[in-house]
Amino acid sequence: MPPIQKPQGTDDILPVQMPQWNWVLKNHARVAQAHGYRPIQTPVFEDTAMFERGIGAGTDVVDKEMYSFEMHDEKGGSTRLTLRPEGTPATLRAVLSNHLDQDRHPVRVHYAGPMFRHDKPQKGRRRQFNQVGIETIGERAPSLDSEVIEIGWRFFQSLGMSGVSLQLNTLGSLDDRTTYRAALIAYFTPMAESLCEDCRRRLEINPLRLLDCKTDAEAVAGAPQLTDSLSPESTDYFAEVQRRLTDAEIPFTLNPRLVRGLDYYAHTAFEFWHTSLQGAQNALGGGGRYDGLAEVLGFPATPGVGYAIGVERCLLVLEDSDALPGGQPDAEVVVSSIGVAAVAAAADVARRLRGTGHRVVLDDSERRLDKKIRNADRIGATIMVIIGDDEVRDGVAQVRNLEKRQQERVPLGKIEDALAEANAFHNDGRIDL
Ligand code: HAM
């Protein structure tokens, strides 16, 4: 029988990779919290209707990429559920249904977690991937749009990442987009026959999505621009966002073709690109304002703005960066018993040492001492505490410094002091999860 394989487009994050992952997640949490954002977690699956209504029919995410399933309950009813393809609608739902917007104006939250899209797997495009993100819910002001963008920018800086380019656009208000929609229909309809199948369908249900098309790039290049359909209010709003970004010394490129792959955006839309990421996967992250989303989900109108950044893509960009933390030892100390009579004493010493907040592996196997020493080296330990029959009888242990290759006899009651003297504990007593 062939061994079970992991599903296509998913990744195991192995122990040697975890310090780098944790470092990215911690940096994001630190930067977000420095701006007053609080952590939030929502379920990994949600009502399918939330995504259908929120993200929109005609988007690739809803039409092709959702992991949806139906669950039947005991009463004969059923629920359509979907593994979340992204975090924004659920975060908005969680904030509004828990009334967090009643005592914070606006509500500032940040999150991290796995998302699921049934995409064609390749480098930087996974079926299960991880995002870090923030959402600012309950107020509409250009200063909040620029705050959100600045946090993303500072996050990349905290990773020591250079070469990020901020692409900025406005999608205008709903009215602006209705005008623009008509302009797009007028432009694309005469050439409908020559468009790809997806675009012919998009022209019917969601003409703005045509601008996402890579197949009909030439036709898209000549299409009217949204900027021509913007109201004076929308133009002023966007100008203020740009002014604030300039004040914060955050460089940006105006990109009138940036439409984003999700339908809920209005006004500011942006992406962070990196040159080392290829083609359609060049976005490290993206976001924007979604003032109409709450109503679409059945809540009172509530403005919001946020972004999400792909953790895998950040790590791809950082692959060879010196900034990434190296591996940590599994444990600083290995306590080894030699012979059955020493097992209980070794376990007791290991427990006492862990009680002082440090990482200790107990090796009470029947392997030979030289093998135990080799194993302790692999673990990355600097100290071995060896207890055999003779040591149990004399109430002592051999404390072996694996770096200096020195060994001394220490009374069992004094092991903690001996280890502190040997400076065995390189960390400050905290265990990094
Ligand atoms: P998004 O542009 O769909 O936006 O995704 C944000 C980021 O998630 C992408 O730029 C990319 O780094 C990562 N990502 C997306 N799909 C994949 C994939 N299949 N494999 C690997 N990484 C991927 C959103 O998700 C919005 N919720 C952002 C937002 C927050 N807008 C407002 N608030």
PDB file of N, CA and C in Angstrom, residues 227-299:
ATOM      1  N   THR A 227     -10.668  56.476 -13.237  1.00  0.00           N
ATOM      2  CA  THR A 227     -10.409  57.870 -12.839  1.00  0.00           C
ATOM      3  C   THR A 227     -11.302  58.856 -13.601  1.00  0.00           C
ATOM      4  N   ASP A 228     -11.648  58.504 -14.845  1.00  0.00           N
ATOM      5  CA  ASP A 228     -12.486  59.400 -15.638  1.00  0.00           C
ATOM      6  C   ASP A 228     -13.932  59.431 -15.140  1.00  0.00           C
ATOM      7  N   SER A 229     -14.338  58.413 -14.353  1.00  0.00           N
ATOM      8  CA  SER A 229     -15.723  58.373 -13.858  1.00  0.00           C
ATOM      9  C   SER A 229     -15.837  58.836 -12.402  1.00  0.00           C
ATOM     10  N   LEU A 230     -14.742  59.305 -11.795  1.00  0.00           N
ATOM     11  CA  LEU A 230     -14.774  59.646 -10.363  1.00  0.00           C
ATOM     12  C   LEU A 230     -15.497  60.964 -10.078  1.00  0.00           C
ATOM     13  N   SER A 231     -16.256  61.002  -8.987  1.00  0.00           N
ATOM     14  CA  SER A 231     -16.905  62.245  -8.549  1.00  0.00           C
ATOM     15  C   SER A 231     -15.845  63.132  -7.880  1.00  0.00           C
ATOM     16  N   PRO A 232     -16.122  64.446  -7.738  1.00  0.00           N
ATOM     17  CA  PRO A 232     -15.145  65.316  -7.055  1.00  0.00           C
ATOM     18  C   PRO A 232     -14.852  64.836  -5.626  1.00  0.00           C
ATOM     19  N   GLU A 233     -15.870  64.322  -4.903  1.00  0.00           N
ATOM     20  CA  GLU A 233     -15.655  63.850  -3.516  1.00  0.00           C
ATOM     21  C   GLU A 233     -14.649  62.699  -3.502  1.00  0.00           C
ATOM     22  N   SER A 234     -14.855  61.756  -4.429  1.00  0.00           N
ATOM     23  CA  SER A 234     -13.952  60.595  -4.466  1.00  0.00           C
ATOM     24  C   SER A 234     -12.536  61.040  -4.806  1.00  0.00           C
ATOM     25  N   THR A 235     -12.431  62.011  -5.723  1.00  0.00           N
ATOM     26  CA  THR A 235     -11.108  62.507  -6.117  1.00  0.00           C
ATOM     27  C   THR A 235     -10.430  63.160  -4.912  1.00  0.00           C
ATOM     28  N   ASP A 236     -11.185  63.968  -4.150  1.00  0.00           N
ATOM     29  CA  ASP A 236     -10.615  64.645  -2.974  1.00  0.00           C
ATOM     30  C   ASP A 236     -10.174  63.629  -1.927  1.00  0.00           C
ATOM     31  N   TYR A 237     -11.032  62.625  -1.707  1.00  0.00           N
ATOM     32  CA  TYR A 237     -10.721  61.602  -0.699  1.00  0.00           C
ATOM     33  C   TYR A 237      -9.387  60.933  -1.043  1.00  0.00           C
ATOM     34  N   PHE A 238      -9.253  60.576  -2.283  1.00  0.00           N
ATOM     35  CA  PHE A 238      -8.041  59.873  -2.733  1.00  0.00           C
ATOM     36  C   PHE A 238      -6.816  60.791  -2.627  1.00  0.00           C
ATOM     37  N   ALA A 239      -7.014  62.058  -2.943  1.00  0.00           N
ATOM     38  CA  ALA A 239      -5.886  63.010  -2.857  1.00  0.00           C
ATOM     39  C   ALA A 239      -5.392  63.112  -1.416  1.00  0.00           C
ATOM     40  N   GLU A 240      -6.344  63.069  -0.462  1.00  0.00           N
ATOM     41  CA  GLU A 240      -5.976  63.177   0.956  1.00  0.00           C
ATOM     42  C   GLU A 240      -5.201  61.926   1.414  1.00  0.00           C
ATOM     43  N   VAL A 241      -5.626  60.765   0.934  1.00  0.00           N
ATOM     44  CA  VAL A 241      -4.895  59.529   1.272  1.00  0.00           C
ATOM     45  C   VAL A 241      -3.448  59.657   0.779  1.00  0.00           C
ATOM     46  N   GLN A 242      -3.301  60.148  -0.442  1.00  0.00           N
ATOM     47  CA  GLN A 242      -1.953  60.276  -1.017  1.00  0.00           C
ATOM     48  C   GLN A 242      -1.123  61.294  -0.247  1.00  0.00           C
ATOM     49  N   ARG A 243      -1.773  62.389   0.176  1.00  0.00           N
ATOM     50  CA  ARG A 243      -1.045  63.420   0.911  1.00  0.00           C
ATOM     51  C   ARG A 243      -0.489  62.836   2.212  1.00  0.00           C
ATOM     52  N   ARG A 244      -1.320  62.053   2.881  1.00  0.00           N
ATOM     53  CA  ARG A 244      -0.887  61.476   4.164  1.00  0.00           C
ATOM     54  C   ARG A 244       0.226  60.454   3.986  1.00  0.00           C
ATOM     55  N   LEU A 245       0.156  59.696   2.902  1.00  0.00           N
ATOM     56  CA  LEU A 245       1.233  58.725   2.640  1.00  0.00           C
ATOM     57  C   LEU A 245       2.537  59.468   2.364  1.00  0.00           C
ATOM     58  N   THR A 246       2.426  60.572   1.642  1.00  0.00           N
ATOM     59  CA  THR A 246       3.622  61.377   1.347  1.00  0.00           C
ATOM     60  C   THR A 246       4.196  61.929   2.646  1.00  0.00           C
ATOM     61  N   ASP A 247       3.301  62.417   3.547  1.00  0.00           N
ATOM     62  CA  ASP A 247       3.764  62.916   4.862  1.00  0.00           C
ATOM     63  C   ASP A 247       4.511  61.820   5.632  1.00  0.00           C
ATOM     64  N   ALA A 248       4.016  60.586   5.512  1.00  0.00           N
ATOM     65  CA  ALA A 248       4.637  59.463   6.242  1.00  0.00           C
ATOM     66  C   ALA A 248       5.868  58.928   5.497  1.00  0.00           C
ATOM     67  N   GLU A 249       6.211  59.576   4.402  1.00  0.00           N
ATOM     68  CA  GLU A 249       7.368  59.192   3.583  1.00  0.00           C
ATOM     69  C   GLU A 249       7.261  57.752   3.080  1.00  0.00           C
ATOM     70  N   ILE A 250       6.054  57.409   2.656  1.00  0.00           N
ATOM     71  CA  ILE A 250       5.837  56.084   2.070  1.00  0.00           C
ATOM     72  C   ILE A 250       5.660  56.258   0.556  1.00  0.00           C
ATOM     73  N   PRO A 251       6.602  55.766  -0.217  1.00  0.00           N
ATOM     74  CA  PRO A 251       6.512  55.954  -1.664  1.00  0.00           C
ATOM     75  C   PRO A 251       5.428  55.051  -2.269  1.00  0.00           C
ATOM     76  N   PHE A 252       4.720  55.541  -3.277  1.00  0.00           N
ATOM     77  CA  PHE A 252       3.685  54.726  -3.922  1.00  0.00           C
ATOM     78  C   PHE A 252       3.664  54.983  -5.416  1.00  0.00           C
ATOM     79  N   THR A 253       3.123  54.011  -6.141  1.00  0.00           N
ATOM     80  CA  THR A 253       2.951  54.147  -7.580  1.00  0.00           C
ATOM     81  C   THR A 253       1.453  54.149  -7.844  1.00  0.00           C
ATOM     82  N   LEU A 254       0.957  55.167  -8.538  1.00  0.00           N
ATOM     83  CA  LEU A 254      -0.469  55.162  -8.873  1.00  0.00           C
ATOM     84  C   LEU A 254      -0.686  54.158  -9.995  1.00  0.00           C
ATOM     85  N   ASN A 255      -1.632  53.258  -9.787  1.00  0.00           N
ATOM     86  CA  ASN A 255      -1.858  52.196 -10.758  1.00  0.00           C
ATOM     87  C   ASN A 255      -3.355  52.099 -11.068  1.00  0.00           C
ATOM     88  N   PRO A 256      -3.815  52.813 -12.109  1.00  0.00           N
ATOM     89  CA  PRO A 256      -5.262  52.854 -12.394  1.00  0.00           C
ATOM     90  C   PRO A 256      -5.833  51.507 -12.819  1.00  0.00           C
ATOM     91  N   ARG A 257      -4.963  50.521 -13.118  1.00  0.00           N
ATOM     92  CA  ARG A 257      -5.451  49.196 -13.537  1.00  0.00           C
ATOM     93  C   ARG A 257      -5.648  48.245 -12.353  1.00  0.00           C
ATOM     94  N   LEU A 258      -5.286  48.705 -11.160  1.00  0.00           N
ATOM     95  CA  LEU A 258      -5.380  47.823  -9.990  1.00  0.00           C
ATOM     96  C   LEU A 258      -6.839  47.695  -9.552  1.00  0.00           C
ATOM     97  N   VAL A 259      -7.434  46.497  -9.744  1.00  0.00           N
ATOM     98  CA  VAL A 259      -8.858  46.354  -9.376  1.00  0.00           C
ATOM     99  C   VAL A 259      -9.068  45.395  -8.209  1.00  0.00           C
ATOM    100  N   ARG A 260      -8.042  44.590  -7.873  1.00  0.00           N
ATOM    101  CA  ARG A 260      -8.157  43.592  -6.805  1.00  0.00           C
ATOM    102  C   ARG A 260      -9.115  42.470  -7.231  1.00  0.00           C
ATOM    103  N   GLY A 261      -8.923  41.285  -6.645  1.00  0.00           N
ATOM    104  CA  GLY A 261      -9.698  40.131  -7.085  1.00  0.00           C
ATOM    105  C   GLY A 261     -11.002  39.928  -6.322  1.00  0.00           C
ATOM    106  N   LEU A 262     -11.350  40.833  -5.420  1.00  0.00           N
ATOM    107  CA  LEU A 262     -12.540  40.660  -4.584  1.00  0.00           C
ATOM    108  C   LEU A 262     -13.446  41.863  -4.824  1.00  0.00           C
ATOM    109  N   ASP A 263     -14.768  41.613  -4.742  1.00  0.00           N
ATOM    110  CA  ASP A 263     -15.717  42.636  -5.206  1.00  0.00           C
ATOM    111  C   ASP A 263     -16.039  43.739  -4.213  1.00  0.00           C
ATOM    112  N   TYR A 264     -15.652  43.585  -2.934  1.00  0.00           N
ATOM    113  CA  TYR A 264     -16.230  44.476  -1.938  1.00  0.00           C
ATOM    114  C   TYR A 264     -15.550  45.836  -1.816  1.00  0.00           C
ATOM    115  N   TYR A 265     -14.535  46.098  -2.622  1.00  0.00           N
ATOM    116  CA  TYR A 265     -13.783  47.334  -2.416  1.00  0.00           C
ATOM    117  C   TYR A 265     -14.479  48.570  -2.971  1.00  0.00           C
ATOM    118  N   ALA A 266     -14.274  49.674  -2.288  1.00  0.00           N
ATOM    119  CA  ALA A 266     -14.711  50.993  -2.753  1.00  0.00           C
ATOM    120  C   ALA A 266     -13.617  51.966  -2.329  1.00  0.00           C
ATOM    121  N   HIS A 267     -13.413  53.004  -3.086  1.00  0.00           N
ATOM    122  CA  HIS A 267     -12.341  53.973  -2.797  1.00  0.00           C
ATOM    123  C   HIS A 267     -10.973  53.290  -2.809  1.00  0.00           C
ATOM    124  N   THR A 268     -10.173  53.544  -1.751  1.00  0.00           N
ATOM    125  CA  THR A 268      -8.769  53.125  -1.789  1.00  0.00           C
ATOM    126  C   THR A 268      -8.591  51.613  -1.978  1.00  0.00           C
ATOM    127  N   ALA A 269      -7.740  51.246  -2.938  1.00  0.00           N
ATOM    128  CA  ALA A 269      -7.333  49.842  -3.114  1.00  0.00           C
ATOM    129  C   ALA A 269      -5.824  49.850  -3.325  1.00  0.00           C
ATOM    130  N   PHE A 270      -5.152  48.866  -2.760  1.00  0.00           N
ATOM    131  CA  PHE A 270      -3.684  48.878  -2.882  1.00  0.00           C
ATOM    132  C   PHE A 270      -3.133  47.459  -2.847  1.00  0.00           C
ATOM    133  N   GLU A 271      -1.923  47.335  -3.357  1.00  0.00           N
ATOM    134  CA  GLU A 271      -1.190  46.070  -3.259  1.00  0.00           C
ATOM    135  C   GLU A 271       0.264  46.361  -2.980  1.00  0.00           C
ATOM    136  N   PHE A 272       0.904  45.435  -2.284  1.00  0.00           N
ATOM    137  CA  PHE A 272       2.353  45.501  -2.082  1.00  0.00           C
ATOM    138  C   PHE A 272       2.966  44.469  -3.021  1.00  0.00           C
ATOM    139  N   TRP A 273       3.774  44.925  -3.951  1.00  0.00           N
ATOM    140  CA  TRP A 273       4.393  44.008  -4.902  1.00  0.00           C
ATOM    141  C   TRP A 273       5.866  43.826  -4.574  1.00  0.00           C
ATOM    142  N   HIS A 274       6.391  42.687  -5.023  1.00  0.00           N
ATOM    143  CA  HIS A 274       7.834  42.484  -4.893  1.00  0.00           C
ATOM    144  C   HIS A 274       8.374  41.895  -6.184  1.00  0.00           C
ATOM    145  N   THR A 275       9.448  42.479  -6.670  1.00  0.00           N
ATOM    146  CA  THR A 275       9.985  42.076  -7.974  1.00  0.00           C
ATOM    147  C   THR A 275      10.440  40.620  -8.003  1.00  0.00           C
ATOM    148  N   SER A 276      10.863  40.081  -6.843  1.00  0.00           N
ATOM    149  CA  SER A 276      11.371  38.712  -6.869  1.00  0.00           C
ATOM    150  C   SER A 276      10.241  37.687  -6.970  1.00  0.00           C
ATOM    151  N   LEU A 277       8.988  38.125  -6.777  1.00  0.00           N
ATOM    152  CA  LEU A 277       7.858  37.210  -6.965  1.00  0.00           C
ATOM    153  C   LEU A 277       7.438  37.301  -8.434  1.00  0.00           C
ATOM    154  N   GLN A 278       7.064  36.169  -8.997  1.00  0.00           N
ATOM    155  CA  GLN A 278       6.838  36.125 -10.450  1.00  0.00           C
ATOM    156  C   GLN A 278       5.367  36.335 -10.830  1.00  0.00           C
ATOM    157  N   GLY A 279       5.163  37.023 -11.948  1.00  0.00           N
ATOM    158  CA  GLY A 279       3.879  37.104 -12.648  1.00  0.00           C
ATOM    159  C   GLY A 279       2.694  37.366 -11.757  1.00  0.00           C
ATOM    160  N   ALA A 280       1.698  36.476 -11.890  1.00  0.00           N
ATOM    161  CA  ALA A 280       0.436  36.681 -11.176  1.00  0.00           C
ATOM    162  C   ALA A 280       0.627  36.570  -9.663  1.00  0.00           C
ATOM    163  N   GLN A 281       1.783  36.010  -9.238  1.00  0.00           N
ATOM    164  CA  GLN A 281       2.024  35.851  -7.797  1.00  0.00           C
ATOM    165  C   GLN A 281       2.857  36.988  -7.232  1.00  0.00           C
ATOM    166  N   ASN A 282       2.909  38.124  -7.943  1.00  0.00           N
ATOM    167  CA  ASN A 282       3.849  39.151  -7.501  1.00  0.00           C
ATOM    168  C   ASN A 282       3.371  39.942  -6.294  1.00  0.00           C
ATOM    169  N   ALA A 283       2.112  39.744  -5.870  1.00  0.00           N
ATOM    170  CA  ALA A 283       1.618  40.520  -4.730  1.00  0.00           C
ATOM    171  C   ALA A 283       1.981  39.841  -3.413  1.00  0.00           C
ATOM    172  N   LEU A 284       2.670  40.596  -2.562  1.00  0.00           N
ATOM    173  CA  LEU A 284       2.937  40.135  -1.198  1.00  0.00           C
ATOM    174  C   LEU A 284       1.676  40.276  -0.358  1.00  0.00           C
ATOM    175  N   GLY A 285       0.891  41.277  -0.727  1.00  0.00           N
ATOM    176  CA  GLY A 285      -0.313  41.530   0.054  1.00  0.00           C
ATOM    177  C   GLY A 285      -1.161  42.566  -0.643  1.00  0.00           C
ATOM    178  N   GLY A 286      -2.363  42.753  -0.118  1.00  0.00           N
ATOM    179  CA  GLY A 286      -3.226  43.761  -0.725  1.00  0.00           C
ATOM    180  C   GLY A 286      -4.393  44.059   0.187  1.00  0.00           C
ATOM    181  N   GLY A 287      -5.081  45.131  -0.129  1.00  0.00           N
ATOM    182  CA  GLY A 287      -6.234  45.478   0.693  1.00  0.00           C
ATOM    183  C   GLY A 287      -6.930  46.697   0.148  1.00  0.00           C
ATOM    184  N   GLY A 288      -7.747  47.288   1.007  1.00  0.00           N
ATOM    185  CA  GLY A 288      -8.474  48.478   0.590  1.00  0.00           C
ATOM    186  C   GLY A 288      -9.669  48.724   1.475  1.00  0.00           C
ATOM    187  N   ARG A 289     -10.473  49.677   1.045  1.00  0.00           N
ATOM    188  CA  ARG A 289     -11.664  50.083   1.796  1.00  0.00           C
ATOM    189  C   ARG A 289     -12.863  49.277   1.317  1.00  0.00           C
ATOM    190  N   TYR A 290     -13.725  48.880   2.254  1.00  0.00           N
ATOM    191  CA  TYR A 290     -14.880  48.036   1.882  1.00  0.00           C
ATOM    192  C   TYR A 290     -16.149  48.538   2.576  1.00  0.00           C
ATOM    193  N   ASP A 291     -16.510  49.784   2.285  1.00  0.00           N
ATOM    194  CA  ASP A 291     -17.611  50.422   3.011  1.00  0.00           C
ATOM    195  C   ASP A 291     -18.976  49.781   2.784  1.00  0.00           C
ATOM    196  N   GLY A 292     -19.165  49.043   1.684  1.00  0.00           N
ATOM    197  CA  GLY A 292     -20.488  48.460   1.427  1.00  0.00           C
ATOM    198  C   GLY A 292     -20.628  47.029   1.939  1.00  0.00           C
ATOM    199  N   LEU A 293     -19.555  46.439   2.427  1.00  0.00           N
ATOM    200  CA  LEU A 293     -19.571  44.997   2.748  1.00  0.00           C
ATOM    201  C   LEU A 293     -20.524  44.643   3.896  1.00  0.00           C
ATOM    202  N   ALA A 294     -20.553  45.477   4.937  1.00  0.00           N
ATOM    203  CA  ALA A 294     -21.385  45.147   6.101  1.00  0.00           C
ATOM    204  C   ALA A 294     -22.853  44.978   5.691  1.00  0.00           C
ATOM    205  N   GLU A 295     -23.344  45.891   4.868  1.00  0.00           N
ATOM    206  CA  GLU A 295     -24.754  45.809   4.429  1.00  0.00           C
ATOM    207  C   GLU A 295     -25.016  44.543   3.624  1.00  0.00           C
ATOM    208  N   VAL A 296     -24.065  44.203   2.754  1.00  0.00           N
ATOM    209  CA  VAL A 296     -24.215  43.003   1.929  1.00  0.00           C
ATOM    210  C   VAL A 296     -24.337  41.764   2.821  1.00  0.00           C
ATOM    211  N   LEU A 297     -23.689  41.817   4.005  1.00  0.00           N
ATOM    212  CA  LEU A 297     -23.744  40.675   4.924  1.00  0.00           C
ATOM    213  C   LEU A 297     -24.949  40.760   5.862  1.00  0.00           C
ATOM    214  N   GLY A 298     -25.772  41.806   5.698  1.00  0.00           N
ATOM    215  CA  GLY A 298     -27.000  41.917   6.493  1.00  0.00           C
ATOM    216  C   GLY A 298     -26.844  42.740   7.761  1.00  0.00           C
ATOM    217  N   PHE A 299     -25.742  43.456   7.920  1.00  0.00           N
ATOM    218  CA  PHE A 299     -25.523  44.306   9.097  1.00  0.00           C
ATOM    219  C   PHE A 299     -25.790  45.764   8.724  1.00  0.00           C
TER     220      PHE A 299
END
